[in-house]
CSV table of C-alpha atoms in Angstrom, one decimal:
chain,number,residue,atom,x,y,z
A,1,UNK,CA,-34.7,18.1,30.8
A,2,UNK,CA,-38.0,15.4,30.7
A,3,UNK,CA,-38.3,13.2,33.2
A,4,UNK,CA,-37.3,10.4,31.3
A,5,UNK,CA,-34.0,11.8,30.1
A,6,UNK,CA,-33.2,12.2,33.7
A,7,UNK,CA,-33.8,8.8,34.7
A,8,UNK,CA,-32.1,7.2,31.3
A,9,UNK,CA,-28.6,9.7,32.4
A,10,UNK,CA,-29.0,8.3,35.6
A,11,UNK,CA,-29.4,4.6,35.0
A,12,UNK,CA,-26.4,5.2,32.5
A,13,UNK,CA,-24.2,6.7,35.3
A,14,UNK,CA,-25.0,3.9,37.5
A,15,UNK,CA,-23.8,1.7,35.1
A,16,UNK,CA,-20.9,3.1,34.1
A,17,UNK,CA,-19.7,3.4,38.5
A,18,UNK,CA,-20.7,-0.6,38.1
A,19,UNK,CA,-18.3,-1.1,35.2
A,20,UNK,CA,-15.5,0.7,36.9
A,21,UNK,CA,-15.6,-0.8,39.7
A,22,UNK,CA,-15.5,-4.2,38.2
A,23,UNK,CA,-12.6,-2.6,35.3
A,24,UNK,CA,-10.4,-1.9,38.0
A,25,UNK,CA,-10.6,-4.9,40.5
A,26,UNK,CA,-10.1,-6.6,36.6
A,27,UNK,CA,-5.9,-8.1,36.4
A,28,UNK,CA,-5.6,-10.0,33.3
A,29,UNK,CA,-2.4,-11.2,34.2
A,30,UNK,CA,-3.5,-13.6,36.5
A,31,UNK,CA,-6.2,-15.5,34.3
A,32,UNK,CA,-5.3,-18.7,32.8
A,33,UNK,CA,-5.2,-19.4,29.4
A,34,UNK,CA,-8.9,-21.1,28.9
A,35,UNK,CA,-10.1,-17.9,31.2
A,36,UNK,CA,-8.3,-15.3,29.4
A,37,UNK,CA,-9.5,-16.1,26.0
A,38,UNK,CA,-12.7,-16.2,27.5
A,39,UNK,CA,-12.5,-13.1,29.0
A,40,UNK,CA,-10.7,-11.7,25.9
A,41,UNK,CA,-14.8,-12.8,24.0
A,42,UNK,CA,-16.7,-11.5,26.8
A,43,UNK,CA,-15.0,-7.7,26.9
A,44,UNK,CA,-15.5,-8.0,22.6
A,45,UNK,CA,-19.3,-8.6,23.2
A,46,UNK,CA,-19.4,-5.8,26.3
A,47,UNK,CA,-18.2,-3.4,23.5
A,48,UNK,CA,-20.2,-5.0,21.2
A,49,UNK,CA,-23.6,-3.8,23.1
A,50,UNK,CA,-22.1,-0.2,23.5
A,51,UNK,CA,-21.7,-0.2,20.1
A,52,UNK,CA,-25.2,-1.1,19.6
A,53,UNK,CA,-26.2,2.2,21.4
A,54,UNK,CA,-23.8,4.1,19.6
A,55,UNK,CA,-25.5,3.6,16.5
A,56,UNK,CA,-29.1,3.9,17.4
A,57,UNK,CA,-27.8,7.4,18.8
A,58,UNK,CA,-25.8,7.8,15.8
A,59,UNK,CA,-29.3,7.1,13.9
A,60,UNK,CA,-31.7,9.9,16.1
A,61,UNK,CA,-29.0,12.1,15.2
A,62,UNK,CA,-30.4,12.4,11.4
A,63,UNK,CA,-33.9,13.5,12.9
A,64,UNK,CA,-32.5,16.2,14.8
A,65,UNK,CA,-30.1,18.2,12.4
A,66,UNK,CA,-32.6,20.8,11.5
A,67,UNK,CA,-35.6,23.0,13.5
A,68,UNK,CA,-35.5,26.1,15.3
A,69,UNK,CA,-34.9,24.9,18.5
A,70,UNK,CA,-34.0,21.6,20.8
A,71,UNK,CA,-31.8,20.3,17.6
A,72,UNK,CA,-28.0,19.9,16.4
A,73,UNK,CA,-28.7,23.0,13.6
A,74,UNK,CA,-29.6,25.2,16.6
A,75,UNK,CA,-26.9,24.0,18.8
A,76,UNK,CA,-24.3,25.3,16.0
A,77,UNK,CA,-23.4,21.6,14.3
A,78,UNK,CA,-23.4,21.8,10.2
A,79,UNK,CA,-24.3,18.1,9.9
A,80,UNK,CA,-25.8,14.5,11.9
A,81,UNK,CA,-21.8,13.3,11.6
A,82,UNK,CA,-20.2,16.9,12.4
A,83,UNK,CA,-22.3,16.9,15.5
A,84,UNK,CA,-21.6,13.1,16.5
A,85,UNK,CA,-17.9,13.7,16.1
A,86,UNK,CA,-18.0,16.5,17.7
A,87,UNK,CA,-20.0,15.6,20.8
A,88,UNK,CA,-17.8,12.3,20.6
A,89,UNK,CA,-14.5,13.1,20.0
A,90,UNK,CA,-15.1,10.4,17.2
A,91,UNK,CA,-13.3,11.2,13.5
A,92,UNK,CA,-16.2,12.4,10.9
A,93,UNK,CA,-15.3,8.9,9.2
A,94,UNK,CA,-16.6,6.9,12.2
A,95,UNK,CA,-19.4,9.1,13.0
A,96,UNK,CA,-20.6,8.7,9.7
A,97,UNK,CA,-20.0,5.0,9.8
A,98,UNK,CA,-22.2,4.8,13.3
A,99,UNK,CA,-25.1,6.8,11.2
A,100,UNK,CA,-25.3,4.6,8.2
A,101,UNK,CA,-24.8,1.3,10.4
A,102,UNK,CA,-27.9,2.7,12.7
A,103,UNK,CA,-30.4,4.0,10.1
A,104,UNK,CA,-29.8,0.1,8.6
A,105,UNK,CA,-30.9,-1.6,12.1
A,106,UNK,CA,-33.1,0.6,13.5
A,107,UNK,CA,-36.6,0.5,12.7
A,108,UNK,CA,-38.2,3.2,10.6
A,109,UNK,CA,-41.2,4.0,10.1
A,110,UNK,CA,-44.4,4.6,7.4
A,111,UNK,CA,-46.0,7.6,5.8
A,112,UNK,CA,-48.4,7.5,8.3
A,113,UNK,CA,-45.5,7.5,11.1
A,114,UNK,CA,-46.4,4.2,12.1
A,115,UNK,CA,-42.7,1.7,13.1
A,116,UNK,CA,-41.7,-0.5,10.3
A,117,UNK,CA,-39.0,-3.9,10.4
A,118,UNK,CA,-35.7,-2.3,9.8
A,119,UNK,CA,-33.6,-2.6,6.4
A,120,UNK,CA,-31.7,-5.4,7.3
A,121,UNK,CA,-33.6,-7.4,10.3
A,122,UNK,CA,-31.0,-10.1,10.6
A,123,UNK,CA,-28.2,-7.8,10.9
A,124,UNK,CA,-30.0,-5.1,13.1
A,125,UNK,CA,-30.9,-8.2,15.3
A,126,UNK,CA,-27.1,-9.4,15.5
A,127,UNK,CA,-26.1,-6.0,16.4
A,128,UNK,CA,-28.7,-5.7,19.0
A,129,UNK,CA,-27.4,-8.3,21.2
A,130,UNK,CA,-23.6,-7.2,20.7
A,131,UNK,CA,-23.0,-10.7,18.4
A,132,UNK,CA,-21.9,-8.1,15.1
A,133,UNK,CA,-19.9,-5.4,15.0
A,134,UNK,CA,-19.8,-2.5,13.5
A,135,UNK,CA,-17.5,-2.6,11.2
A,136,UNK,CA,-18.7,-6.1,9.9
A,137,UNK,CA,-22.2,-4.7,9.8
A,138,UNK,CA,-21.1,-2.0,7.4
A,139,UNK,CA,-19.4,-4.4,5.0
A,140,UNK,CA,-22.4,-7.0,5.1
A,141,UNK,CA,-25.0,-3.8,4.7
A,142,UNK,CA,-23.3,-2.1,2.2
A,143,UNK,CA,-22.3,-5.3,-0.4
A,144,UNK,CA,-26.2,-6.4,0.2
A,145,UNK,CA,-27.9,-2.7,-0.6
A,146,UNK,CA,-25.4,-2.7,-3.9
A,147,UNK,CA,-27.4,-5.8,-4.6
A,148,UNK,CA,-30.4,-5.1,-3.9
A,149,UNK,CA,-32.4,-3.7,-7.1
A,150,UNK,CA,-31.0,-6.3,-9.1
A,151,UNK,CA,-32.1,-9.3,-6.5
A,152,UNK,CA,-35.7,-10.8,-5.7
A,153,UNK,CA,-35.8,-9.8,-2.0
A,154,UNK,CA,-36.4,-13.4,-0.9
A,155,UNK,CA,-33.0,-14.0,-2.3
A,156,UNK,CA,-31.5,-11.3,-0.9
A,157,UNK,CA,-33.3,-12.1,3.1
A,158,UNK,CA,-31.5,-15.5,2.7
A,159,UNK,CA,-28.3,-14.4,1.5
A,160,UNK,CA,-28.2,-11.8,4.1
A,161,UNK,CA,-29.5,-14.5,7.3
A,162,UNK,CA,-26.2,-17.0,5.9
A,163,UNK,CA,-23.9,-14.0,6.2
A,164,UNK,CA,-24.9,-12.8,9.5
A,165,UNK,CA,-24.9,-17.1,10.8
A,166,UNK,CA,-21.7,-17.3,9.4
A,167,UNK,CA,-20.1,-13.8,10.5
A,168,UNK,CA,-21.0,-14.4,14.2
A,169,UNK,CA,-20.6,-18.2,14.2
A,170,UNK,CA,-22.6,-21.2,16.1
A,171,UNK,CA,-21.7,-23.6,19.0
A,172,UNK,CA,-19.6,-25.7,15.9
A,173,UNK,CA,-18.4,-22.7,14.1
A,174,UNK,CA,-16.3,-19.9,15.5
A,175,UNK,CA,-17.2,-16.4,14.1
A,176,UNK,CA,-15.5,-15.0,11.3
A,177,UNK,CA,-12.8,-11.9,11.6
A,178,UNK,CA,-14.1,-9.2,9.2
A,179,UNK,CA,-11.3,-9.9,6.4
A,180,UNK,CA,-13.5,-13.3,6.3
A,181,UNK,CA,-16.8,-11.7,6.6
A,182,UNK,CA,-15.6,-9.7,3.4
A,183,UNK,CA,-14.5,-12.6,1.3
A,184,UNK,CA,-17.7,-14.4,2.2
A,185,UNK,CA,-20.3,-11.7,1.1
A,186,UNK,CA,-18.5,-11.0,-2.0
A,187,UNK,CA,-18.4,-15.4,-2.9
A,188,UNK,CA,-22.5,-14.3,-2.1
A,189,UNK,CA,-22.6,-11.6,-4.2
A,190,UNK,CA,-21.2,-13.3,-7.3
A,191,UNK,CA,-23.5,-16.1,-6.8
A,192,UNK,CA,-26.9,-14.3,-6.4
A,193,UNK,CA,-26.5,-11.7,-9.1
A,194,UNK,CA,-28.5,-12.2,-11.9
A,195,UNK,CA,-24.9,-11.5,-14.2
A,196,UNK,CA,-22.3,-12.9,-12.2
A,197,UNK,CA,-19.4,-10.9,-12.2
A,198,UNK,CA,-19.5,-8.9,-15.0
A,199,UNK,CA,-21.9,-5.4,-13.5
A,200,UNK,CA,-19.0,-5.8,-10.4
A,201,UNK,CA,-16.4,-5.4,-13.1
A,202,UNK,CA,-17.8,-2.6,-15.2
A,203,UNK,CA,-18.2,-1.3,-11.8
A,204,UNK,CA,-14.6,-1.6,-11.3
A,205,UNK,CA,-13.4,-0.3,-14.4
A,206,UNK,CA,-15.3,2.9,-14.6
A,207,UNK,CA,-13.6,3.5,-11.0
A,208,UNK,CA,-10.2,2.5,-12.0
A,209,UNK,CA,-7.2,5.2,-11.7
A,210,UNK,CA,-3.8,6.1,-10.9
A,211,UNK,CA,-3.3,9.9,-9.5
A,212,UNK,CA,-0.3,11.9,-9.0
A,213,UNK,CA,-0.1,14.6,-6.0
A,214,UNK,CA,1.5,17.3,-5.6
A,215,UNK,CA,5.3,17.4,-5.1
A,216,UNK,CA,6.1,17.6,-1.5
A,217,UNK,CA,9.0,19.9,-0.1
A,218,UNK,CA,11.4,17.0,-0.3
A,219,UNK,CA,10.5,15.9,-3.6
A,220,UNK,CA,8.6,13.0,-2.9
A,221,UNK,CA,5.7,12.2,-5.4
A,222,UNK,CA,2.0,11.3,-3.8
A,223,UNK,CA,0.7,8.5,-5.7
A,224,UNK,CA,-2.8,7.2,-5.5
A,225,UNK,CA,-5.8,5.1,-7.1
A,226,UNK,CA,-7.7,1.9,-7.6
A,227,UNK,CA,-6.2,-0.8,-9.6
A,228,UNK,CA,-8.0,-3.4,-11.4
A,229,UNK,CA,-8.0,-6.6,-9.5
A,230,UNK,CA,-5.6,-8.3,-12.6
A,231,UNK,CA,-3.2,-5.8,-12.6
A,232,UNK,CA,-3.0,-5.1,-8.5
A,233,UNK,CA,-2.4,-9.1,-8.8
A,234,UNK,CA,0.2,-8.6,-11.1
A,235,UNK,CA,2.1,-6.1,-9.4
A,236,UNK,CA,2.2,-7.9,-6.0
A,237,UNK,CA,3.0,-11.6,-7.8
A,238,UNK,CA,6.4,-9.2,-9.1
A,239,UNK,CA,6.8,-7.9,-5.5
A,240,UNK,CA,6.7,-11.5,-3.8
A,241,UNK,CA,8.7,-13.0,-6.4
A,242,UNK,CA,11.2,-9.8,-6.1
A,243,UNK,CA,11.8,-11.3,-2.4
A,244,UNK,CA,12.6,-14.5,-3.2
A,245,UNK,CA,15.9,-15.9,-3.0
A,246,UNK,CA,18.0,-17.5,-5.8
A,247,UNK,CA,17.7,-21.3,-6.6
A,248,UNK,CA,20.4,-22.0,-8.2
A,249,UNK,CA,23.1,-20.4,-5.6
A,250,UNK,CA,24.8,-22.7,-3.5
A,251,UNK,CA,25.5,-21.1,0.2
A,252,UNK,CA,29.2,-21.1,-0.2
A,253,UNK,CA,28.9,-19.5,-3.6
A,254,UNK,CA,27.7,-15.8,-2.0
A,255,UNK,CA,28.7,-13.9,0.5
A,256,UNK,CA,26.3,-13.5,3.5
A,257,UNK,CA,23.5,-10.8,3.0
A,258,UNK,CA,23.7,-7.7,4.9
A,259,UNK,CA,20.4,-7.4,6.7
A,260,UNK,CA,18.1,-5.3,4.6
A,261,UNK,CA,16.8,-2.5,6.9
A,262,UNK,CA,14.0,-1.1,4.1
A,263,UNK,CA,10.5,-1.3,5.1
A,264,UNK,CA,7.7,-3.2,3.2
A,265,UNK,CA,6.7,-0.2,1.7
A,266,UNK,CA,10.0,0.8,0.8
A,267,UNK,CA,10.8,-2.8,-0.7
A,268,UNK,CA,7.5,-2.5,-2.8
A,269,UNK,CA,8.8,1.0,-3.8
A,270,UNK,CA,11.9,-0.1,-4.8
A,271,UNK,CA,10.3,-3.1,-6.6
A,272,UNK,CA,8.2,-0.5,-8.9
A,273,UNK,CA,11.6,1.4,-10.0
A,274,UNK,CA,13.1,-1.5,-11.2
A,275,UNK,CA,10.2,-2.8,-13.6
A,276,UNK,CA,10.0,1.0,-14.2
A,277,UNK,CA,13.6,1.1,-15.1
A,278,UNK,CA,13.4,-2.3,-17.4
A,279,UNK,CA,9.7,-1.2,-19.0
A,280,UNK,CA,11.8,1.8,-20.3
A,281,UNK,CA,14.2,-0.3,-22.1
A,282,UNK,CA,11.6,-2.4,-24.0
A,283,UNK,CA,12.8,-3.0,-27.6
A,284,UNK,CA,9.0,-1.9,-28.6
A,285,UNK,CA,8.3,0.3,-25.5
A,286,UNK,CA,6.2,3.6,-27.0
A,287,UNK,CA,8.3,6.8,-27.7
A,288,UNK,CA,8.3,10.0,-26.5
A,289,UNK,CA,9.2,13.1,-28.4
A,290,UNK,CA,10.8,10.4,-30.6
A,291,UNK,CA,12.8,8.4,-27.9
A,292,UNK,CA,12.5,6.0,-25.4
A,293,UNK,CA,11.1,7.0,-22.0
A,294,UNK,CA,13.4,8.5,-19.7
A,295,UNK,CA,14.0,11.2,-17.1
A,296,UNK,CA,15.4,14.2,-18.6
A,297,UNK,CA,17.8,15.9,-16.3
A,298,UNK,CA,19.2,19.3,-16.6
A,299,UNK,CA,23.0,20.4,-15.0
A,300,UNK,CA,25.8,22.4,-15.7
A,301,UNK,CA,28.9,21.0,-16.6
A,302,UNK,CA,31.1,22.8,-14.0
A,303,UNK,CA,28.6,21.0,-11.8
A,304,UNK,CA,29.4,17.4,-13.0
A,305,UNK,CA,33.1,18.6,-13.6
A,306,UNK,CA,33.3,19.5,-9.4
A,307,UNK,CA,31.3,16.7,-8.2
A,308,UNK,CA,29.3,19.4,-5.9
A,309,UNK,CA,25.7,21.1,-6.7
A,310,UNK,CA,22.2,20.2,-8.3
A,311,UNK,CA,20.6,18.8,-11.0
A,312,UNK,CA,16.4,19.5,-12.2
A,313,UNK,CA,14.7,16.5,-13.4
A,314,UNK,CA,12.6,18.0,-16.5
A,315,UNK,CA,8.7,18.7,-14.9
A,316,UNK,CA,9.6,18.9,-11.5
A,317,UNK,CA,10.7,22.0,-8.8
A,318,UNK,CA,12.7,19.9,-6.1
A,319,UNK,CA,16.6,19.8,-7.0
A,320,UNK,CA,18.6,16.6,-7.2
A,321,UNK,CA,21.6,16.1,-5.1
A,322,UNK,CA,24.7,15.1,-7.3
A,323,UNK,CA,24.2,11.5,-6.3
A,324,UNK,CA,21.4,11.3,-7.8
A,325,UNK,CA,22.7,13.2,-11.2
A,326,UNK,CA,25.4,10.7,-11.6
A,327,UNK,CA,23.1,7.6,-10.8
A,328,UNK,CA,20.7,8.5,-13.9
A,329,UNK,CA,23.6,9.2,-16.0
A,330,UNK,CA,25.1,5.6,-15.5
A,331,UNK,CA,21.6,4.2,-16.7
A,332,UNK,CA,21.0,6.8,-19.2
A,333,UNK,CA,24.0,8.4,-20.3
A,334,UNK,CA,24.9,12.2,-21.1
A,335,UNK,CA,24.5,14.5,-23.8
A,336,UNK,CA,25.7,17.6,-23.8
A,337,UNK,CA,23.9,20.8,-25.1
A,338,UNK,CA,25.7,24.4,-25.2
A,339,UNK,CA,23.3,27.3,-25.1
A,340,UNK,CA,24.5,31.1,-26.2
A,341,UNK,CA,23.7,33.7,-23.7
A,342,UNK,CA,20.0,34.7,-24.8
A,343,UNK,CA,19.3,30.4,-24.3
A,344,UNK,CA,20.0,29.1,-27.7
A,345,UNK,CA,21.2,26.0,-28.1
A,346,UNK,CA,24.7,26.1,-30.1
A,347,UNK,CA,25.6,23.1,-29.7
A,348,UNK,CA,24.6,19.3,-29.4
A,349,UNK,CA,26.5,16.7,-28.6
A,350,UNK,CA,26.3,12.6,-28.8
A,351,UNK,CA,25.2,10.6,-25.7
A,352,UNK,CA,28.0,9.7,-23.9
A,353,UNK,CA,28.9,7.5,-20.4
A,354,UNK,CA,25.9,5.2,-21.3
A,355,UNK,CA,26.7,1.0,-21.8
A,356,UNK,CA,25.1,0.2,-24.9
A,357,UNK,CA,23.3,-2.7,-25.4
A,358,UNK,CA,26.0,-5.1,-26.7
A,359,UNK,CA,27.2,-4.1,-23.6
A,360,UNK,CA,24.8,-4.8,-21.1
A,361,UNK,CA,24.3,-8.1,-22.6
A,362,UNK,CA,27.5,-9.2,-21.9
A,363,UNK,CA,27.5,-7.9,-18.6
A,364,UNK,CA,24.3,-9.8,-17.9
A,365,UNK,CA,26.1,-12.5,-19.0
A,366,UNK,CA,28.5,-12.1,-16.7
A,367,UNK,CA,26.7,-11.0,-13.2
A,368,UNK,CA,23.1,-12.5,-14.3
A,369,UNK,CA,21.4,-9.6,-12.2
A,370,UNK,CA,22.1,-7.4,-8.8
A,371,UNK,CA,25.8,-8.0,-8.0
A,372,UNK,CA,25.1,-7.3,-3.9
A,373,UNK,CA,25.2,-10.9,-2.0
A,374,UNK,CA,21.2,-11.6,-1.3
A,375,UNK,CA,19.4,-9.7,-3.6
A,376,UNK,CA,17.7,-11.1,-6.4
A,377,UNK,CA,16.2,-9.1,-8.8
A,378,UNK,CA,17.2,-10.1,-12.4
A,379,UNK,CA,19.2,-8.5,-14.6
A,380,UNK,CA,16.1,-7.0,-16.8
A,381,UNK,CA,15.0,-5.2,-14.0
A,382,UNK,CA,18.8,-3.8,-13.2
A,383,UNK,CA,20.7,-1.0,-14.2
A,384,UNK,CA,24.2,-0.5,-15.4
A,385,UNK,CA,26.8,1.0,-12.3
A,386,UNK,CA,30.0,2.6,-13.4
A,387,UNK,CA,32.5,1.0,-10.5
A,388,UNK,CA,34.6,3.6,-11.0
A,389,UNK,CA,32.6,7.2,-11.3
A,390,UNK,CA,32.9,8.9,-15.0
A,391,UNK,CA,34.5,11.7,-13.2
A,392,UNK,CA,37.4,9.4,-11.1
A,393,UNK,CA,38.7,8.3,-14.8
A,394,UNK,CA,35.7,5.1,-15.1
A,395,UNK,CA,35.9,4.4,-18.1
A,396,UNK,CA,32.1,2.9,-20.2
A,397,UNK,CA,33.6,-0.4,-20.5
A,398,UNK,CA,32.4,-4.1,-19.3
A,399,UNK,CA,35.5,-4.3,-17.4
A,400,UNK,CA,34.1,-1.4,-15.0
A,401,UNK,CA,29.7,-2.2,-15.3
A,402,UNK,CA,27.8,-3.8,-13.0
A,403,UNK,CA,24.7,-4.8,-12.3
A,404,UNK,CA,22.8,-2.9,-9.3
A,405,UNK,CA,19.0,-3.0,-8.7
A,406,UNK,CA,17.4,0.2,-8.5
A,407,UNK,CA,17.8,0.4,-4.3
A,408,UNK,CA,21.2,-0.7,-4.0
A,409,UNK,CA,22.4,1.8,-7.2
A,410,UNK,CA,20.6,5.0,-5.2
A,411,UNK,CA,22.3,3.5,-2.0
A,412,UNK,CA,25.9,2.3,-3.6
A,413,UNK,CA,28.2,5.4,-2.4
A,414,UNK,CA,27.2,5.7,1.1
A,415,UNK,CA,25.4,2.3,1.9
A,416,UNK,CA,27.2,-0.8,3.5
A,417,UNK,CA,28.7,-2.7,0.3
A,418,UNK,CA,31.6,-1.7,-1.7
A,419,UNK,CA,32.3,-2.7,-5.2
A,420,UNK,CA,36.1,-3.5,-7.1
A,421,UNK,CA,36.7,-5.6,-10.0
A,422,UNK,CA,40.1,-7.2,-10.4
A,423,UNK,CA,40.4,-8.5,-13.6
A,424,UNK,CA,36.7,-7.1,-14.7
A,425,UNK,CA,35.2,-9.5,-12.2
A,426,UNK,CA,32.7,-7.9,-10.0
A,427,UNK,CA,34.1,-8.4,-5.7
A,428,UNK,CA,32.1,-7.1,-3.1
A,429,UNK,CA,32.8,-6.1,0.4
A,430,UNK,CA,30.6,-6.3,3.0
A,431,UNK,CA,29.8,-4.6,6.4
A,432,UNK,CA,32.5,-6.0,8.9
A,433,UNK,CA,34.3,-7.9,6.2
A,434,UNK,CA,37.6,-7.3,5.1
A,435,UNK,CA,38.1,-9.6,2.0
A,436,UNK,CA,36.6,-8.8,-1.3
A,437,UNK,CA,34.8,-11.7,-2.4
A,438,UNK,CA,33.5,-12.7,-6.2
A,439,UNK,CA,29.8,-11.5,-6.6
A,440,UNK,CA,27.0,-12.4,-8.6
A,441,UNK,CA,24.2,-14.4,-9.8
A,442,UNK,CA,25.2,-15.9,-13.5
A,443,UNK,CA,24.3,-19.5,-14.5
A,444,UNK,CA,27.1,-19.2,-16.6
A,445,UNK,CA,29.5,-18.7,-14.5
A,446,UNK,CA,28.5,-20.8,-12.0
A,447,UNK,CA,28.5,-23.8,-14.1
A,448,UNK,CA,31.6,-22.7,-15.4
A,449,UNK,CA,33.2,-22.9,-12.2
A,450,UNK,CA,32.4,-26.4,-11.5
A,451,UNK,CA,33.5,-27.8,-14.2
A,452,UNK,CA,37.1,-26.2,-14.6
């Protein structure tokens, strides 16, 4: 131990006694509300300042991960961010966000081992005195350095001295959250590259992709990947315009909406089956193995005859619970294939228990999308229910179809809502309600009904 690492440890402990003695004399409950958003700015920047020295740390720790002796190799750490984590408690992601934010603002040096400025001087100066964060310096550092062989370095000192004014603000101007911060480096970006937009969006499209993981235990599919900015945009304007309620239904026209108890994600999930579902049915969709896209489920038929058992969707290990079997079959139909005791197929029947199209027209017609008070996805998006199950004696008619988004057709047997139709006119009845009441969303019918 030198003699000035002793007196650094030392200073440091002092001042961390100081701080805890102030932390705990420290009731934020009794501040008023001028001094508790003031307080609220002056803990940010006390954290900014240890962040500071986390980073410069974070930075020394890249000079001392190999030698023989006094470094983190010797002491048994593989890497600068395995051995900052590690001495930390930190995750490997931070710690390696702390190295790449210090070796950006502290100085470096020559060949000839004298100190030079460091990379970014405006930034390293904001972080210094606890005005920039982290995780804003990252972003700011990252978006300039992608810049910066393709930008005359005057350009790119200005650009980067308007970020950092605008990122910590000025006596006028509050600072900017780092959701901010991002928007306004990339308006800078696109401004001072030489092409504009177009080497970001090459950029973007080698990198685009969609993954899919392995199949977990309960059958559930990882998904993954980048999506181009369009089509991201295009999937979240059918998402938000999923949500939104009905225009043309009068309040006394519907029954009241059962609360809907899905999560955001589970909405947005839900969402992506029924455009799924309606792609499929595209008039000039692309075929495979000479058909329209569709899940291909195998189960025997004393399985569908006793209502009890599994199903396999085709490609996949995880069985499906009957539910589920009977669900596809109302939007796909069945066809039934015998198979002789060594596999061959005998026998091939036609597709049965499926409306066809004639029929879902008019049914769309009739309901003009999910039945169930309060939703309103449209009938393209919707599939075909069988009120009455194949099984009970349903027949594949009009008089027994309706229209159920994806969510509430997985969620129909067990769920809240129950489903008759009198007359082949869809009724619903709702949790705590004991009437059946006239459902759907049709135009037609609604103008219909108000003038006789």
């Amino acid at each position: 131990m030198t003699a000035h690492g002793t007196t650094q440890r030392t200073a440091i402990s002092d001042l961390i006694a100081r701080f805890d003695a102030t932390v705990s004399a420290l009731d934020p409950a009794r501040f008023s509300g001028p001094e508790f958003m003031a307080i609220v700015s002056q803990i940010e920047a006390f954290g900014r300042r240890a962040d500071a020295l986390r980073v410069r740390v974070a930075a020394e720790a890249t000079r001392r991960v190999d030698g023989p002796v006094d470094t983190l190799g010797a002491a048994g750490y593989a890497s600068a961010e395995d051995g900052i984590a590690k001495l930390t408690g930190a995750s490997e992601t931070d710690a390696a966000r702390r190295i790449r934010v210090g070796l950006g603002v502290v100085p470096g040096a020559s060949l000839t081992g004298s100190p030079t400025a460091p990379r970014h001087p405006v930034v390293a100066a904001a972080v210094a005195t606890g005005a920039l964060g982290i995780e804003a310096a990252d972003i700011l550092m990252k978006g300039l350095d992608s810049v910066a062989s393709r930008v005359d370095p005057v350009t790119l000192a200005e650009t980067e001295e308007s970020l950092v004014g605008l990122a910590v603000g000025s006596d006028t101007q509050p600072p900017l959250g780092v959701d901010l911060v991002r928007i306004q480096l990339a308006t800078f970006l696109l401004r001072i590259e030489p092409d504009g937009a177009r080497p970001r969006e090459k950029r973007a499209q080698k990198s685009r992709r969609l993954t899919f993981g392995v199949e977990t235990v309960d059958g559930l599919i990882p998904v993954s990947g980048l999506l181009m900015a369009e089509v991201g945009a295009t999937f979240k304007r059918l998402v938000d315009a999923h949500g939104r309620k009905v225009a043309f239904l009068d309040g006394a026209e519907t029954a009241p909406a059962a609360s809907d108890d899905r999560t955001p994600p589970q909405r947005r999930h839900d969402t992506l089956a029924d455009i799924l579902s309606a792609a499929s049915r595209v008039k000039d969709a692309p075929e495979l193995a000479g058909s329209a896209p569709a899940v291909l489920v195998a189960v025997t038929q004393s399985t569908l005859d006793d209502g009890r058992g599994v199903g396999f969707i085709d490609g996949h290990v995880t069985p499906i619970s009957i539910d589920t079997v009977e669900r596809l079959i109302d939007s796909r139909g069945l066809q039934a294939v015998a198979l002789g005791p060594t596999g061959r197929v005998l026998a091939l029947g036609s597709t049965q228990r499926c409306f066809t199209s004639a029929q879902r027209r008019a049914i769309t017609v009739r309901d003009g999308g999910c039945v169930i008070p309060g939703c309103t996805t449209p009938a393209g998006w919707c599939e075909v229910h069988h009120v009455i199950p194949w099984r009970a004696g349903g027949q594949t008619h009009t008089d027994n179809g309706v229209l159920l988004c994806w969510g509430h057709h997985q969620r129909i047997d067990s769920g809240p809502w129950r489903l008759s139709m009198p007359d082949g006119v869809p009724h619903v009845r709702g949790p705590g309600q004991v009437e059946w009441t006239p459902t759907g969303q049709s135009r037609v019918r609604t103008l219909l009904s108000r003038t006789g």
